[in-house]
CSV table of C-alpha atoms and ligand atoms in Angstrom, one decimal:
chain,number,residue,atom,x,y,z
D,1,MET,CA,-10.2,0.5,-63.5
D,2,ARG,CA,-13.2,2.4,-61.9
D,3,LYS,CA,-14.8,0.3,-59.1
D,4,PRO,CA,-18.5,-0.1,-59.8
D,5,ILE,CA,-20.9,1.4,-57.3
D,6,ILE,CA,-24.4,0.1,-56.7
D,7,ALA,CA,-26.5,2.3,-54.5
D,8,GLY,CA,-30.0,1.8,-53.3
D,9,ASN,CA,-32.1,5.0,-52.7
D,10,TRP,CA,-34.9,3.8,-50.4
D,11,LYS,CA,-36.5,7.3,-50.4
D,12,MET,CA,-39.3,7.4,-47.8
D,13,ASN,CA,-39.7,3.7,-47.5
D,14,LYS,CA,-39.2,1.0,-44.8
D,15,THR,CA,-39.7,1.0,-41.1
D,16,ARG,CA,-36.8,0.3,-38.8
D,17,ASP,CA,-37.9,-3.4,-38.6
D,18,GLU,CA,-38.1,-3.7,-42.4
D,19,ALA,CA,-34.7,-1.9,-42.8
D,20,LEU,CA,-33.0,-4.2,-40.3
D,21,GLN,CA,-34.6,-7.3,-41.9
D,22,PHE,CA,-33.2,-6.2,-45.2
D,23,ILE,CA,-29.7,-5.6,-43.8
D,24,TYR,CA,-29.6,-9.0,-42.1
D,25,SER,CA,-30.6,-10.8,-45.3
D,26,VAL,CA,-28.2,-9.1,-47.6
D,27,ASN,CA,-25.0,-8.2,-45.8
D,28,MET,CA,-23.4,-11.6,-45.9
D,29,LYS,CA,-24.2,-12.1,-49.6
D,30,LEU,CA,-23.0,-8.9,-51.0
D,31,PRO,CA,-19.9,-8.8,-53.3
D,32,ASN,CA,-16.6,-8.1,-51.7
D,33,LYS,CA,-16.0,-4.4,-51.2
D,34,ALA,CA,-12.7,-4.7,-53.0
D,35,LEU,CA,-14.7,-5.4,-56.2
D,36,VAL,CA,-18.0,-3.4,-55.8
D,37,ASP,CA,-19.1,-0.6,-53.5
D,38,SER,CA,-22.6,-1.5,-52.3
D,39,VAL,CA,-24.5,1.3,-50.6
D,40,ILE,CA,-28.0,1.8,-49.1
D,41,CYS,CA,-29.3,5.3,-48.6
D,42,ALA,CA,-32.1,5.2,-46.0
D,43,GLN,CA,-34.3,7.6,-44.0
D,44,ALA,CA,-32.3,9.5,-41.3
D,45,PRO,CA,-33.7,7.8,-38.2
D,46,VAL,CA,-32.5,4.4,-39.1
D,47,LEU,CA,-29.0,5.3,-40.3
D,48,ARG,CA,-27.2,4.6,-37.1
D,49,ASP,CA,-28.9,1.2,-36.7
D,50,LEU,CA,-27.9,0.3,-40.3
D,51,VAL,CA,-24.3,1.5,-39.9
D,52,LYS,CA,-23.9,-0.7,-36.8
D,53,ARG,CA,-25.0,-3.7,-38.8
D,54,GLN,CA,-23.5,-2.9,-42.2
D,55,GLY,CA,-20.9,-5.6,-42.1
D,56,ASP,CA,-17.8,-5.7,-44.3
D,57,ASN,CA,-19.3,-5.1,-47.7
D,58,LEU,CA,-22.1,-2.6,-47.3
D,59,ARG,CA,-21.9,1.1,-46.6
D,60,ILE,CA,-24.7,3.5,-45.5
D,61,GLY,CA,-25.8,6.8,-47.0
D,62,ALA,CA,-28.2,9.6,-46.3
D,63,GLN,CA,-30.6,11.0,-48.8
D,64,THR,CA,-29.9,14.7,-48.1
D,65,MET,CA,-28.2,17.0,-45.6
D,66,HIS,CA,-27.9,20.7,-44.9
D,67,TYR,CA,-24.9,22.8,-46.0
D,68,LEU,CA,-24.3,24.5,-42.6
D,69,ASP,CA,-22.6,23.1,-39.6
D,70,GLN,CA,-25.5,23.6,-37.1
D,71,GLY,CA,-28.1,26.0,-36.1
D,72,ALA,CA,-31.8,26.9,-36.1
D,73,TYR,CA,-32.9,24.8,-39.2
D,74,THR,CA,-35.8,22.8,-37.9
D,75,GLY,CA,-36.0,19.3,-39.5
D,76,GLU,CA,-32.6,19.5,-41.1
D,77,ILE,CA,-29.7,17.0,-40.8
D,78,SER,CA,-26.1,18.1,-40.4
D,79,ALA,CA,-23.0,16.6,-42.0
D,80,ALA,CA,-21.3,16.6,-38.6
D,81,LEU,CA,-24.0,14.3,-37.2
D,82,LEU,CA,-23.8,12.0,-40.3
D,83,GLU,CA,-20.1,11.7,-40.0
D,84,ASN,CA,-20.4,11.2,-36.3
D,85,ILE,CA,-22.7,8.2,-36.7
D,86,GLY,CA,-20.6,6.6,-39.4
D,87,VAL,CA,-22.6,7.5,-42.5
D,88,GLU,CA,-20.2,7.5,-45.5
D,89,TYR,CA,-22.3,8.6,-48.4
D,90,VAL,CA,-25.0,11.3,-49.1
D,91,ILE,CA,-27.2,11.8,-52.1
D,92,ILE,CA,-27.1,15.5,-53.1
D,93,GLY,CA,-29.5,17.2,-55.5
D,94,HIS,CA,-31.8,14.3,-56.2
D,95,SER,CA,-34.5,15.5,-58.7
D,96,GLU,CA,-37.2,15.0,-56.0
D,97,ARG,CA,-35.4,17.3,-53.7
D,98,ARG,CA,-34.9,19.8,-56.4
D,99,ALA,CA,-38.6,19.7,-57.4
D,100,TYR,CA,-40.4,19.3,-54.0
D,101,TYR,CA,-38.0,21.1,-51.6
D,102,ASN,CA,-36.7,23.9,-53.9
D,103,GLU,CA,-33.2,22.6,-53.7
D,104,THR,CA,-31.3,25.1,-55.9
D,105,ASP,CA,-28.0,24.7,-57.8
D,106,ASP,CA,-26.4,27.1,-55.3
D,107,ALA,CA,-27.5,25.0,-52.3
D,108,ILE,CA,-26.4,21.8,-54.0
D,109,ASN,CA,-22.9,23.3,-54.6
D,110,LYS,CA,-22.7,24.3,-50.9
D,111,LYS,CA,-23.8,20.8,-49.8
D,112,LEU,CA,-21.0,19.2,-51.9
D,113,HIS,CA,-18.4,21.4,-50.2
D,114,GLN,CA,-19.9,20.6,-46.8
D,115,ALA,CA,-19.9,16.8,-47.5
D,116,PHE,CA,-16.2,17.0,-48.3
D,117,ARG,CA,-15.5,19.0,-45.2
D,118,TYR,CA,-16.9,16.0,-43.2
D,119,ASN,CA,-15.4,13.2,-45.3
D,120,ILE,CA,-18.7,12.0,-46.6
D,121,THR,CA,-18.8,10.9,-50.3
D,122,PRO,CA,-21.4,12.8,-52.2
D,123,ILE,CA,-23.5,11.2,-54.9
D,124,LEU,CA,-24.5,14.2,-57.0
D,125,CYS,CA,-27.6,13.7,-59.1
D,126,VAL,CA,-28.2,15.5,-62.4
D,127,GLY,CA,-30.7,14.8,-65.2
D,128,GLU,CA,-33.2,16.4,-67.5
D,129,SER,CA,-37.0,16.5,-67.8
D,130,LEU,CA,-38.8,15.0,-70.7
D,131,ALA,CA,-39.4,18.4,-72.2
D,132,THR,CA,-35.7,19.1,-72.2
D,133,ARG,CA,-35.0,15.6,-73.7
D,134,GLU,CA,-37.5,16.3,-76.4
D,135,ALA,CA,-36.2,19.8,-77.1
D,136,GLY,CA,-32.8,18.2,-77.8
D,137,THR,CA,-31.1,20.3,-75.1
D,138,THR,CA,-30.2,17.5,-72.6
D,139,ASN,CA,-26.4,18.0,-73.0
D,140,LYS,CA,-26.6,21.7,-72.5
D,141,PHE,CA,-28.9,21.3,-69.5
D,142,VAL,CA,-26.8,18.7,-67.8
D,143,LYS,CA,-23.6,20.6,-68.3
D,144,GLU,CA,-25.2,23.7,-66.7
D,145,GLN,CA,-26.2,21.6,-63.7
D,146,LEU,CA,-22.7,20.2,-63.4
D,147,VAL,CA,-20.9,23.5,-63.7
D,148,ALA,CA,-23.1,25.0,-61.0
D,149,ALA,CA,-22.8,22.0,-58.7
D,150,LEU,CA,-19.0,21.6,-59.0
D,151,LYS,CA,-18.1,25.2,-58.6
D,152,GLY,CA,-15.0,25.7,-56.4
D,153,LEU,CA,-14.3,22.0,-55.9
D,154,GLY,CA,-10.8,20.7,-56.4
D,155,SER,CA,-9.8,17.9,-58.8
D,156,GLU,CA,-9.1,15.5,-55.9
D,157,GLN,CA,-12.6,16.0,-54.6
D,158,VAL,CA,-14.1,15.5,-58.0
D,159,LYS,CA,-12.2,12.3,-58.4
D,160,SER,CA,-13.5,10.9,-55.2
D,161,MET,CA,-17.2,11.8,-55.7
D,162,VAL,CA,-19.9,9.9,-57.5
D,163,ILE,CA,-22.2,11.5,-60.1
D,164,ALA,CA,-25.6,9.9,-60.9
D,165,TYR,CA,-27.2,10.7,-64.2
D,166,GLU,CA,-30.9,10.3,-63.6
D,167,PRO,CA,-33.2,11.5,-66.4
D,168,ILE,CA,-36.3,12.7,-64.5
D,169,TRP,CA,-38.6,11.0,-67.0
D,170,ALA,CA,-37.1,7.6,-66.2
D,171,ILE,CA,-37.5,7.8,-62.4
D,172,GLY,CA,-40.2,5.6,-61.0
D,173,THR,CA,-41.9,5.5,-64.3
D,174,GLY,CA,-40.7,2.1,-65.5
D,175,LYS,CA,-39.2,3.9,-68.5
D,176,THR,CA,-35.5,3.4,-68.6
D,177,ALA,CA,-33.3,5.3,-70.9
D,178,THR,CA,-31.9,2.8,-73.4
D,179,ALA,CA,-28.5,1.7,-72.3
D,180,GLU,CA,-27.0,3.5,-75.3
D,181,MET,CA,-28.9,6.7,-74.5
D,182,ALA,CA,-27.7,6.6,-70.9
D,183,ASN,CA,-24.1,5.9,-72.0
D,184,GLU,CA,-24.2,8.8,-74.4
D,185,THR,CA,-25.3,11.3,-71.8
D,186,ILE,CA,-22.9,9.8,-69.3
D,187,SER,CA,-20.0,10.1,-71.8
D,188,HIS,CA,-21.0,13.8,-72.2
D,189,ILE,CA,-20.9,14.2,-68.4
D,190,ARG,CA,-17.4,12.7,-68.4
D,191,GLN,CA,-16.4,15.1,-71.2
D,192,VAL,CA,-17.7,18.1,-69.1
D,193,VAL,CA,-15.6,16.8,-66.1
D,194,LYS,CA,-12.6,16.6,-68.5
D,195,GLU,CA,-13.2,20.2,-69.7
D,196,LEU,CA,-13.4,21.4,-66.1
D,197,TYR,CA,-10.8,19.2,-64.4
D,198,GLY,CA,-8.7,17.5,-67.0
D,199,ASP,CA,-8.2,13.9,-68.3
D,200,GLU,CA,-7.3,12.2,-65.0
D,201,SER,CA,-10.3,13.4,-63.1
D,202,ALA,CA,-12.6,12.5,-66.0
D,203,SER,CA,-11.1,9.0,-66.2
D,204,VAL,CA,-11.4,8.4,-62.4
D,205,VAL,CA,-14.8,9.9,-61.5
D,206,ARG,CA,-17.5,7.3,-61.2
D,207,ILE,CA,-20.8,8.0,-62.9
D,208,GLN,CA,-23.9,6.0,-62.3
D,209,TYR,CA,-27.1,5.7,-64.2
D,210,GLY,CA,-30.4,5.9,-62.3
D,211,GLY,CA,-34.1,5.7,-63.4
D,212,SER,CA,-36.1,2.4,-63.3
D,213,VAL,CA,-33.0,0.2,-63.0
D,214,LYS,CA,-33.9,-3.3,-62.2
D,215,PRO,CA,-32.5,-6.9,-62.4
D,216,ALA,CA,-33.8,-7.1,-66.0
D,217,ASN,CA,-31.8,-4.2,-67.3
D,218,ILE,CA,-28.8,-3.8,-65.0
D,219,GLU,CA,-26.5,-6.0,-67.0
D,220,GLU,CA,-27.1,-4.2,-70.2
D,221,LEU,CA,-26.5,-0.8,-68.5
D,222,LEU,CA,-23.3,-2.0,-66.8
D,223,ALA,CA,-22.0,-3.3,-70.1
D,224,GLN,CA,-21.8,0.3,-71.4
D,225,SER,CA,-18.3,1.8,-71.5
D,226,ASP,CA,-19.0,4.9,-69.3
D,227,ILE,CA,-21.6,3.5,-66.8
D,228,ASP,CA,-19.9,2.7,-63.5
D,229,GLY,CA,-22.9,1.6,-61.6
D,230,ALA,CA,-26.5,2.5,-60.7
D,231,LEU,CA,-28.6,4.5,-58.3
D,232,ILE,CA,-31.6,2.4,-57.8
D,233,GLY,CA,-35.0,3.4,-56.2
D,234,GLY,CA,-37.9,1.0,-56.4
D,235,ALA,CA,-35.9,-2.1,-57.1
D,236,SER,CA,-33.5,-1.6,-54.2
D,237,LEU,CA,-36.3,-2.2,-51.7
D,238,ASN,CA,-36.3,-5.9,-52.5
D,239,GLU,CA,-33.4,-7.9,-51.0
D,240,GLU,CA,-33.1,-10.4,-53.8
D,241,ASP,CA,-33.2,-7.7,-56.5
D,242,PHE,CA,-30.6,-5.6,-54.7
D,243,LEU,CA,-28.3,-8.5,-54.3
D,244,PHE,CA,-28.7,-9.5,-57.9
D,245,MET,CA,-27.8,-6.0,-59.1
D,246,ALA,CA,-24.8,-5.7,-56.7
D,247,ASN,CA,-23.5,-9.0,-57.8
D,248,ALA,CA,-24.1,-8.2,-61.5
D,249,ALA,CA,-21.5,-5.4,-61.0
D,250,VAL,CA,-18.8,-7.8,-60.2
D,251,LYS,CA,-18.6,-8.8,-63.8
D,252,LYS,CA,-18.2,-5.1,-64.9
U,1,PGA,P1,-36.3,4.4,-59.5
U,1,PGA,O1,-35.6,5.7,-58.8
U,1,PGA,O2,-35.2,3.4,-59.6
U,1,PGA,O3,-37.4,4.0,-58.6
U,1,PGA,O4,-36.7,4.9,-60.9
U,1,PGA,C1,-34.3,6.1,-59.0
U,1,PGA,C2,-33.9,7.3,-58.1
U,1,PGA,O5,-34.8,8.2,-58.0
U,1,PGA,O6,-32.8,7.4,-57.6
């Protein structure tokens, strides 16, 4: 009953020409939007070009944005501009932003509120480091991230957002969490949503897995009970791989 969502996170990759080439070759072959949400999150300067060419079954997302409406914040991107150019999703709290750009739990919380103010669907990323996984405190850590990020949000907002569980040790490393391991932590995330917002929100919110997802492991991941899709970095750069993974979600 939860519609799968396959999102590509291109990170700092692709020129405008490469991005357009990708869109032209995938947008007629993506699964029907009634069955699967397919999203590409690209660098800010190409977002408008991609929105114009997204077609019926693809939607475009940003990789970050600021939490204030406007002002003297050199280099930042406002939610107002994203909404204005037709961007429908935004990744919030990716571990690379947390690690390299000091994105704090408090900023992430404010960004979620801001995304909702501008009708942009946030994809909130949470996930533990290898040290946390090895210390056996993953569930506690992820719960703390969630509680901090979701502070003050209403249940309707939580139902409409997307959460991506991305263990940091699995991102770009070729090491995927086993499907069972991913499902276990994602079930825990759903449980935390249940504690905070009740049964209905927990059963509606979509939770993706991310971290070295590729055509070879997408089916096994999607076969898990609580995994509603994937946030895909490296493998989303390739047209055929992205199509394969979006189409694999139809069977979910
Ligand atoms: P990866 O990245 O698929 O290249 O591991 C995932 C992500 O960072 O969202």
